[in-house]
């Protein structure tokens, strides 16, 4: 026959078991939380991000990483090319825009450069994932110390702006 003491002891053990099991399951679901809700030290591991685009260019975040731009600056050809990429920065995204804009502020002088659509062979008719400027001045300004540059592009009717982090402290083997 079970005494009141034995029943109380079993109830306590059962309660502790459920509590311990509950703690373990909460830890296990931590990986399924979005990065914004995860502790800062785990966010980096939850969201791997390439350091350069598929064309070996500088990545530009657009819309909280909804899209990316990739800037490829070719000194030899004196050209600047922007590729529109998906959120993973791995695949091109053809868009209906006929041009994208790079705003550059150097000193007190803001300038605007338009890069014309130059569809790749894979882009469907009427769309482009590549935009090109052969204006040597744009490349020079992007390389200037202290210059601030922003990519402005419209994708599916929505305007995106992304800060361009472009320096000239890297090699020229692949026409960055």
mmCIF file of N, CA, C and O in Angstrom, residues 42 66 84 111:
data_model
loop_
_atom_site.group_PDB
_atom_site.id
_atom_site.type_symbol
_atom_site.label_atom_id
_atom_site.label_comp_id
_atom_site.label_asym_id
_atom_site.label_seq_id
_atom_site.Cartn_x
_atom_site.Cartn_y
_atom_site.Cartn_z
ATOM 1 N N UNK A 42 25.389 32.782 -32.106
ATOM 2 C CA UNK A 42 24.963 31.690 -32.986
ATOM 3 C C UNK A 42 24.463 32.191 -34.329
ATOM 4 O O UNK A 42 24.291 31.425 -35.248
ATOM 5 N N UNK A 66 17.124 40.350 -49.307
ATOM 6 C CA UNK A 66 16.099 39.789 -50.192
ATOM 7 C C UNK A 66 16.729 39.523 -51.565
ATOM 8 O O UNK A 66 16.435 38.546 -52.230
ATOM 9 N N UNK A 84 22.429 41.342 -60.808
ATOM 10 C CA UNK A 84 21.383 41.216 -59.790
ATOM 11 C C UNK A 84 21.314 39.747 -59.406
ATOM 12 O O UNK A 84 21.162 38.871 -60.263
ATOM 13 N N UNK A 111 27.369 62.515 -57.639
ATOM 14 C CA UNK A 111 27.198 62.225 -59.062
ATOM 15 C C UNK A 111 26.347 60.974 -59.200
ATOM 16 O O UNK A 111 26.326 60.120 -58.321
#
